[in-house]
Amino acid sequence: MTMQSDNDIAALFDPNFDEPEPAVVPPGALPPSWAAAMAAGRGPTPAASAPMPAPELAWSRVPDSSMAPPAPAAPLDAEPPTGTRSRRRTKRGKTADSSAEFARQAKAASNRADRDRKAVRLELVGVEGNVTRTRTQSTAWFVQPPGPWNMRPVGRQRRYIQHEALVLANLAEAGVTGLHRRLVRTPWPVRQWAHSHDTWAEPIPDVPGALSWADYLRGQQHALLWGNPTQKGRYWGVELPPRGALAIGLDTVSAWLLPVVDAPLVGRVAKMVRRWARTAFLNEQKAIADHLATIERILSGQGAAARPATAAQMDYLLLRSASLGLPLDAEGVISGGGDWEQSDVAALEDLTDLALTPGDGYTTVRGQVGGRDYTGYAIVLTVGRMAPLPIPERMLPWQVIGDQSGEPLEWSERIRLKTKNQTVNKLRRLTSSIEAQFDHYTVEHDQVPPQELAEQHALAQRVISDIEEDHSGLSARTEGWYRVVVVGSTPAEAKEKVSMLQEMYAPHIRLEQEHGQYQLLREFMPGEPLANVAHCRRMNVESLSAGMAAVGDRIGDRTGVVIGETASIAPRPAVWDLFAAHETKDKSGLTPIVAVPGSGKTFLAGVLLYQAVRAGAYGVVLDPSGPLKKLAQLPEFRGIAEVQALTGRTSRPGSLNPYRVIVDPRRDDPDYDPANPDYADDLDPAAAAQSQYEADVRAAAAERISVAVSVLKMMLTPARLDHEWTETVLQTAANMVGGQRHHNLREVLEAIATLASEDENIDLRTCAKSVYQDLTMMSDLAEARVLFPGRGTTGDADDVVNDRIRLTVLTMPGLQLPPEGTDPAQWTPQQRMAGPLMHMAAWLANRLVYELPRYERKVLFLDENKYLEQTGAGRTLNLRIARDSRKYKVRALVCSQLPDDYLGVDGTDDKSALTYEVIIGDLGGNAHAIAGALKLLNLPAGEGYEALLADLGGGGEDTFDPDTNTERVDQARRFIVKMADDIELIRSDWTHFVHLAHVFEALDSRATRAAMGGAS
């Protein structure tokens, strides 16, 4: 578990952080400091030169408001200019000098403004633990962690809503009458990610002149900060029973005496009264301890999973609520961490300077964040009339709809809970009133009553019936006021955002921009009263809980490599610990990457591989087409990366010989140590370990024979394979050679020749002669030299993996892959050779990984997996990767164009249960591929996911017409990523990762002159 300070706001709502942060911060782990940014933008002092505007910070979209301050006005009581003479007042209080009268009025207006400012005081008088108190009301605060929503079945989403609704119903039954819920935003913990990533990694040594590890970490943080990512924190403020008269009186007297608390004599009395007030409050809390315990038990249940707010979380709630309209505190460090006295609360009023211009419809907020002056323009919108909402079937939760705008919206909810009896009694009074109006029309005036009366009466009767017949509690009713604040750096920008938000919510929900914006903004502060009672929304707890304000995009962790950003509800970095499945979850490391050509799967795998190798993992790549070989040529990998060509002039003869590629188990492997717990129950652990070793050696020999037969079969034409004796010829010849490592495929050819001349069965001899002729022809191809070494040799005898090499790229230049959809009978000999070469290259990549020590982190990237799945031996290899990657700590990124390669076309070899992480890209709209992808993702069919998978290509119309081509509305590639039970839509957007421009250039596989080094 990552350790973090309790006073770090980035850790407040992250369940992964629960312990103190180490005192030593590793080099390069700090984000761009505010002090550095301020120093960079700070010019000479005002006395030396004109002030220069400070540069805008990467994390904030709110520009700096560092305008030149207005010239100070002359003191109002200053002496008049020379040559003027003040005149005395007349008895009527008039003056003969108009300028003096104007100055007097201006001073009086200033004094009135000061008095008004001082009169606007917060209702809050103190904080004890997680309880805030005003003079008349105490509120206990709890924090609900962010919850999941996306890519969950509709039934599960409905349960999320019902569980939260039951929490509200249970609170009402427990006697709670009021709630104040606040949704706040905190910066996504970029600095903490860098710290954790530096601790998690074992970075490769820096190379002079190349991107260093510290610069790499700094660049990663800059890129993440530019996205302005945030995370949610939801507070539940539960109003406690009203305070007693004595406690109210003591708090009132304490507030009166606050200005004289430092006076010599009266101050002692003031301090004594303050102590009495605090003691009275604590006694009140003791008196309702059982009630508080009941509330805590209800809120800790399945629907909210809320815990009492910590001191740091209470600090952030108050400080953030007092500074709405200003940027989030990107430094992530807050002061305090303890109880708040009335003098501490008074300091909140000075955090911002609020100003309201009548008629403008917004509140101007000025203040400092991190030593810089900012000005924001805040507009509070209130939820108005609401139509019936089809949630979750066809809509997002109604409080989440605005998150897709990318704005860090914050909510304030004031809710009145009604018990069943209260609701029924009120509705019965309403029906009685309706009936009286009906009689007034029909009896007293003999007129036909309006139809609306009958409709209202029927609705009230239906609600009464629902409540009386309901025993689940979900029919409990509420009254509430729901506000959301929108902030812009200019009034025009704020109004544009309001218009955009209103359009997003229309036509189902109206967002009203009311008068009294100043009071509405203060309503977000705990303890403040309602600004007005307009637009009260009355609904049952289930409709209220359908807002699900706390849900958001949930994927990945806070430690690993960057994979992109979420794109379902609100953007935030998607970070993936490539080895968490092995080290903490005990799961397979197989990761299918499924997408059509050109969808960016190779680029994404290359970026992940680069980040993993930088962090100290070993990387092995099988890249038939060859673009990834440029990764090995990057300056930072100098001396620790190599490219091995498996075809062409520079290939090594025999390097893919099946007998050499498949290695025997190592006797010193921990699996064969008698002290291994697996042998603890054996009478003779040493003998049991030796027996297991010998059995695995025999299994390796049998596997060599099987792979040799499979490779030779792939070289034959379909007509030859259909012959009834072909399988017998190949299997018999391979068994004659044996499965030891010193053999090779040419010996198998010689054994086939022996069968063709000496076997007693004439049919077998005839078939063996034809097979020998076909295979001899194939062995003479230039591409076959890596499979058939020279006579008397087994190829390169160097079988020791060089652990100095961190990145090995296996390429196959000139390889002719068979065209899609072509009958195998029409393949050329060179195209038939592609199958065995790909197959053995995958075995070699597998061997390079599995020969490394088990405790080392490894990344295996296999491209064009479809050619492996065409043979039984290839499917066995994939299954071995899926099952053994956990034990050998291998993250296997296996690319393919169809999910069938992992599901098995006939229901066999289904590896979907072994895929703990899955990446699905553009499937070209193919219905069969989409159905397979749903099975890989473990998602049900028929719930709307098909449309999402079909739209992964970016949307738009694919046409060659430059005026109408909208094939890529969003240039960033999009993927559905599954990590454990979390499934999210990810945008693979690398716009701000400018420090990795050389990596992206190396991964660019487009066939353009610019991509190939030509002039653009």
Coordinates of C-alpha atoms in Angstrom, one line a residue, residues 377-731:
Y377 CA -16.5 34.1 -12.0
A378 CA -18.9 31.7 -10.4
I379 CA -22.5 30.9 -11.4
V380 CA -24.7 28.6 -9.3
L381 CA -27.3 26.7 -11.1
T382 CA -30.3 25.1 -9.4
V383 CA -32.0 21.9 -10.6
G384 CA -35.5 22.8 -11.8
R385 CA -38.3 20.8 -13.3
M386 CA -37.4 17.1 -14.0
A387 CA -39.0 14.7 -16.4
P388 CA -39.2 11.0 -15.7
L389 CA -35.6 9.7 -16.1
P390 CA -34.8 6.3 -17.7
I391 CA -31.9 5.6 -15.4
P392 CA -29.9 3.4 -15.8
E393 CA -31.4 1.9 -18.9
R394 CA -30.9 4.8 -21.3
M395 CA -29.3 7.6 -19.3
L396 CA -26.3 8.3 -17.1
P397 CA -27.1 9.3 -13.5
W398 CA -28.5 12.7 -13.6
Q399 CA -25.8 14.3 -11.4
V400 CA -23.1 12.8 -13.7
I401 CA -24.4 14.1 -17.0
G402 CA -22.4 17.3 -16.7
D403 CA -19.2 15.5 -15.9
Q404 CA -18.8 14.8 -19.6
S405 CA -18.2 18.5 -20.2
G406 CA -14.8 18.1 -18.6
E407 CA -15.5 20.8 -16.0
P408 CA -14.7 20.1 -12.3
L409 CA -18.4 20.6 -11.2
E410 CA -19.2 20.7 -7.5
W411 CA -22.6 20.0 -6.0
S412 CA -24.4 21.1 -2.9
E413 CA -27.6 19.2 -1.9
R414 CA -29.9 20.3 0.9
I415 CA -32.3 17.4 1.6
R416 CA -35.2 17.0 4.0
L417 CA -36.1 13.4 4.7
K418 CA -39.7 12.4 5.3
T419 CA -40.8 9.3 7.1
K420 CA -43.7 7.2 5.7
N421 CA -46.2 8.6 8.2
Q422 CA -45.2 12.2 7.5
T423 CA -45.6 11.7 3.8
V424 CA -48.9 9.8 4.0
N425 CA -50.4 12.4 6.3
K426 CA -49.3 15.3 4.1
L427 CA -50.7 13.6 1.0
R428 CA -54.0 12.9 2.7
R429 CA -54.3 16.5 3.6
L430 CA -53.6 17.3 0.0
T431 CA -56.3 15.0 -1.2
S432 CA -58.7 16.5 1.2
S433 CA -57.9 19.9 -0.2
I434 CA -58.4 18.6 -3.7
E435 CA -61.7 17.1 -2.8
A436 CA -62.8 20.4 -1.2
Q437 CA -62.0 22.2 -4.4
F438 CA -63.9 19.6 -6.4
D439 CA -67.0 20.1 -4.2
H440 CA -66.6 23.8 -4.5
Y441 CA -67.0 23.5 -8.3
T442 CA -69.7 20.8 -8.4
V443 CA -71.8 21.5 -5.3
E444 CA -71.5 25.2 -4.6
H445 CA -71.4 26.4 -8.2
D446 CA -72.7 23.5 -10.2
Q447 CA -69.8 23.7 -12.6
V448 CA -67.5 21.1 -14.3
P449 CA -64.2 21.0 -12.4
P450 CA -60.9 21.2 -14.2
Q451 CA -59.4 17.9 -15.4
E452 CA -56.2 18.8 -13.5
L453 CA -58.0 18.3 -10.2
A454 CA -58.9 14.7 -11.0
E455 CA -55.3 14.0 -12.3
Q456 CA -53.8 15.4 -9.1
H457 CA -56.2 13.5 -6.9
A458 CA -55.4 10.2 -8.8
L459 CA -51.6 10.9 -8.5
A460 CA -51.8 11.5 -4.8
Q461 CA -53.9 8.4 -4.2
R462 CA -51.4 6.4 -6.3
V463 CA -48.5 7.7 -4.2
I464 CA -50.3 6.9 -1.0
S465 CA -51.0 3.4 -2.2
D466 CA -47.3 2.9 -3.2
I467 CA -46.1 4.1 0.2
E468 CA -48.5 2.0 2.2
E469 CA -47.9 -1.2 0.3
D470 CA -44.1 -0.7 0.2
H471 CA -42.1 -2.6 2.8
S472 CA -38.6 -2.0 1.3
G473 CA -38.3 1.7 2.3
L474 CA -37.7 2.8 -1.3
S475 CA -40.9 4.8 -1.4
A476 CA -39.7 7.2 1.3
R477 CA -40.0 10.8 0.1
T478 CA -37.6 13.7 0.2
E479 CA -37.6 17.4 -0.4
G480 CA -34.4 19.0 -1.7
W481 CA -32.6 21.8 -3.3
Y482 CA -29.7 20.8 -5.7
R483 CA -27.1 23.4 -6.8
V484 CA -24.1 23.0 -9.1
V485 CA -21.5 25.7 -9.4
V486 CA -19.9 26.7 -12.7
V487 CA -16.7 28.7 -12.8
G488 CA -15.1 30.7 -15.7
S489 CA -12.0 32.8 -16.0
T490 CA -14.2 35.6 -17.5
P491 CA -17.9 36.3 -17.2
A492 CA -18.4 35.4 -20.9
E493 CA -16.6 32.0 -20.4
A494 CA -18.7 31.3 -17.3
K495 CA -21.9 32.1 -19.2
E496 CA -20.8 29.9 -22.1
K497 CA -20.2 27.0 -19.7
V498 CA -23.7 27.5 -18.2
S499 CA -25.3 27.4 -21.6
M500 CA -23.4 24.3 -22.5
L501 CA -24.4 22.6 -19.2
Q502 CA -28.0 23.6 -19.7
E503 CA -28.0 22.0 -23.2
M504 CA -26.5 18.8 -21.9
Y505 CA -29.2 18.4 -19.3
A506 CA -32.1 19.4 -21.7
P507 CA -34.7 18.3 -22.3
H508 CA -35.1 16.0 -19.2
I509 CA -33.8 18.5 -16.6
R510 CA -33.9 22.3 -16.4
L511 CA -31.0 24.1 -14.8
E512 CA -32.2 27.4 -13.5
Q513 CA -29.9 30.5 -13.0
E514 CA -31.6 32.2 -10.1
H515 CA -31.1 35.6 -8.6
G516 CA -29.2 35.9 -5.3
Q517 CA -26.0 34.3 -6.7
Y518 CA -23.9 35.5 -3.7
Q519 CA -26.2 33.8 -1.2
L520 CA -26.4 30.7 -3.4
L521 CA -22.6 30.4 -3.5
R522 CA -22.4 30.7 0.3
E523 CA -24.9 27.9 0.6
F524 CA -22.1 25.5 -0.4
M525 CA -20.5 26.3 3.0
P526 CA -21.4 23.9 5.8
G527 CA -23.7 25.5 8.3
E528 CA -25.0 28.3 6.0
P529 CA -28.8 28.5 5.6
L530 CA -30.8 28.0 2.4
A531 CA -30.5 30.9 0.0
N532 CA -34.2 30.5 -1.0
V533 CA -36.8 27.9 -1.2
A534 CA -37.6 28.1 -4.9
H535 CA -37.3 25.0 -7.1
C536 CA -37.8 22.5 -4.3
R537 CA -37.7 19.1 -5.8
R538 CA -39.9 16.4 -4.2
M539 CA -39.0 12.8 -5.1
N540 CA -38.7 9.4 -3.5
V541 CA -35.3 8.2 -2.3
E542 CA -34.8 6.0 -5.4
S543 CA -35.2 8.9 -7.8
L544 CA -32.9 11.0 -5.7
S545 CA -30.2 8.3 -5.5
A546 CA -30.4 8.0 -9.3
G547 CA -28.2 11.1 -9.3
M548 CA -25.2 8.9 -8.1
A549 CA -23.0 12.0 -7.8
A550 CA -20.1 10.0 -6.5
V551 CA -19.6 7.6 -9.4
G552 CA -17.0 8.2 -12.0
D553 CA -14.4 6.6 -14.2
R554 CA -12.5 3.9 -12.2
I555 CA -9.6 2.1 -13.8
G556 CA -6.0 1.2 -13.0
D557 CA -4.0 2.3 -9.9
R558 CA -1.7 5.1 -8.8
T559 CA 1.6 3.4 -9.5
G560 CA 2.2 2.0 -12.9
V561 CA 2.6 3.2 -16.5
V562 CA 0.3 5.6 -18.3
I563 CA -2.1 4.0 -20.8
G564 CA -4.2 7.0 -21.6
E565 CA -7.1 8.9 -20.0
T566 CA -10.6 7.8 -19.2
A567 CA -13.3 9.0 -21.6
S568 CA -16.7 7.7 -20.3
I569 CA -17.7 10.2 -17.6
A570 CA -14.8 12.6 -16.8
P571 CA -11.2 12.5 -18.0
R572 CA -8.6 11.4 -15.6
P573 CA -5.3 9.5 -16.1
A574 CA -5.5 5.7 -16.6
V575 CA -2.4 4.2 -14.9
W576 CA -1.7 0.5 -15.0
D577 CA 0.7 -1.5 -12.8
L578 CA 1.7 -4.1 -15.4
F579 CA 2.7 -6.6 -12.7
A580 CA 0.0 -6.2 -10.0
A581 CA -1.8 -9.2 -11.4
H582 CA 1.3 -11.4 -10.6
E583 CA 2.5 -9.7 -7.4
T584 CA -0.7 -9.0 -5.6
K585 CA -3.6 -10.7 -7.3
D586 CA -2.0 -14.1 -8.3
K587 CA -3.5 -13.8 -11.8
S588 CA -2.4 -14.5 -15.3
G589 CA -0.4 -11.9 -17.2
L590 CA -2.0 -12.6 -20.6
T591 CA -3.4 -9.4 -22.1
P592 CA -5.1 -9.7 -25.5
I593 CA -5.1 -6.6 -27.6
V594 CA -7.7 -7.0 -30.2
A595 CA -8.4 -4.5 -33.0
V596 CA -8.3 -4.3 -36.8
P597 CA -5.2 -3.1 -38.6
G598 CA -4.6 0.7 -38.3
S599 CA -6.4 1.0 -35.0
G600 CA -3.3 1.8 -33.0
K601 CA -2.8 -1.4 -31.1
T602 CA 0.9 -1.8 -32.0
F603 CA 1.5 1.9 -31.1
L604 CA -0.2 1.4 -27.7
A605 CA 1.8 -1.8 -27.0
G606 CA 5.0 0.0 -28.0
V607 CA 4.4 2.9 -25.6
L608 CA 3.6 0.5 -22.8
L609 CA 6.7 -1.5 -23.6
Y610 CA 8.9 1.6 -23.6
Q611 CA 7.6 2.7 -20.2
A612 CA 8.1 -0.8 -18.7
V613 CA 11.7 -1.1 -19.9
R614 CA 12.4 2.4 -18.6
A615 CA 11.1 1.2 -15.3
G616 CA 13.5 -1.7 -15.3
A617 CA 11.5 -4.6 -16.8
Y618 CA 12.9 -6.9 -19.5
G619 CA 11.2 -6.6 -22.9
V620 CA 11.0 -9.1 -25.7
V621 CA 9.2 -8.2 -28.9
L622 CA 8.2 -10.3 -31.8
D623 CA 7.4 -7.8 -34.6
P624 CA 7.2 -9.4 -38.0
S625 CA 6.7 -6.1 -39.9
G626 CA 9.7 -4.5 -38.1
P627 CA 8.6 -0.9 -37.1
L628 CA 9.2 -1.6 -33.4
K629 CA 12.9 -2.3 -34.1
K630 CA 13.4 1.5 -33.8
L631 CA 12.7 1.2 -30.1
A632 CA 16.0 -0.6 -29.7
Q633 CA 17.7 2.3 -31.4
L634 CA 16.5 5.0 -28.9
P635 CA 19.4 6.8 -27.1
E636 CA 18.2 5.8 -23.6
F637 CA 18.4 2.1 -24.6
R638 CA 22.0 2.4 -25.9
G639 CA 23.9 -0.7 -24.9
I640 CA 21.0 -2.6 -23.4
A641 CA 18.9 -3.3 -26.5
E642 CA 19.4 -5.4 -29.6
V643 CA 17.6 -6.4 -32.8
Q644 CA 17.7 -9.9 -34.0
A645 CA 16.7 -10.5 -37.6
L646 CA 15.1 -13.9 -38.1
T647 CA 14.9 -13.7 -41.9
G648 CA 17.0 -12.1 -44.5
R649 CA 20.7 -11.8 -45.1
T650 CA 21.7 -11.2 -41.5
S651 CA 19.7 -14.0 -40.0
R652 CA 21.6 -16.7 -38.2
P653 CA 21.3 -20.3 -39.7
G654 CA 19.4 -22.6 -37.3
S655 CA 18.4 -19.8 -34.9
L656 CA 14.8 -21.0 -35.1
N657 CA 15.5 -24.7 -35.0
P658 CA 12.7 -26.2 -32.8
Y659 CA 15.2 -28.5 -31.0
R660 CA 17.3 -25.6 -30.0
V661 CA 14.5 -23.1 -29.2
I662 CA 12.7 -25.3 -26.7
V663 CA 15.1 -25.7 -23.8
D664 CA 15.3 -28.2 -21.0
P665 CA 14.3 -27.1 -17.5
R666 CA 17.1 -25.9 -15.3
R667 CA 18.1 -28.2 -12.5
D668 CA 18.7 -25.2 -10.2
D669 CA 15.2 -23.9 -10.7
P670 CA 13.3 -23.4 -7.4
D671 CA 10.6 -25.9 -8.6
Y672 CA 13.2 -28.7 -8.2
D673 CA 14.5 -27.6 -4.8
P674 CA 13.7 -30.3 -2.1
A675 CA 12.9 -27.5 0.3
N676 CA 10.1 -26.3 -2.0
P677 CA 6.7 -26.5 -0.1
D678 CA 5.3 -28.7 -2.9
Y679 CA 7.5 -31.6 -1.6
A680 CA 6.8 -31.1 2.1
D681 CA 4.3 -34.1 2.2
D682 CA 6.7 -36.5 0.4
L683 CA 8.6 -39.1 2.4
D684 CA 11.8 -38.3 0.4
P685 CA 11.6 -34.6 -0.8
A686 CA 15.0 -35.0 -2.7
A687 CA 13.8 -38.0 -4.6
A688 CA 10.4 -36.3 -5.4
A689 CA 12.2 -33.2 -6.7
Q690 CA 14.5 -35.3 -8.9
S691 CA 11.6 -37.3 -10.2
Q692 CA 9.7 -34.1 -11.1
Y693 CA 12.8 -32.7 -12.9
E694 CA 13.3 -35.9 -15.0
A695 CA 9.6 -35.8 -15.9
D696 CA 9.8 -32.2 -17.1
V697 CA 12.9 -33.1 -19.2
R698 CA 11.0 -35.9 -20.9
A699 CA 8.1 -33.5 -21.4
A700 CA 10.5 -31.0 -23.1
A701 CA 11.7 -33.7 -25.4
A702 CA 8.2 -34.7 -26.3
E703 CA 7.3 -31.1 -26.9
R704 CA 10.3 -30.7 -29.3
I705 CA 9.0 -33.7 -31.4
S706 CA 5.5 -32.2 -31.4
V707 CA 6.6 -28.8 -32.5
A708 CA 8.9 -30.2 -35.2
V709 CA 6.0 -32.1 -36.7
S710 CA 3.8 -29.0 -36.5
V711 CA 6.4 -26.9 -38.3
L712 CA 6.9 -29.4 -41.1
K713 CA 3.1 -29.7 -41.6
M714 CA 2.7 -26.0 -42.0
M715 CA 5.2 -26.2 -44.9
L716 CA 3.0 -28.6 -46.9
T717 CA 0.2 -27.8 -49.2
P718 CA -3.4 -28.6 -48.2
A719 CA -3.6 -31.4 -50.7
R720 CA -0.5 -33.1 -49.2
L721 CA -1.8 -32.7 -45.7
D722 CA -5.1 -34.3 -46.6
H723 CA -3.3 -37.6 -47.5
E724 CA -4.0 -40.3 -45.0
W725 CA -0.3 -41.3 -44.5
T726 CA 1.2 -37.8 -44.2
E727 CA 0.7 -37.5 -40.5
T728 CA 2.1 -41.0 -39.9
V729 CA 5.2 -40.2 -42.0
L730 CA 6.0 -37.0 -40.2
Q731 CA 5.3 -38.4 -36.7

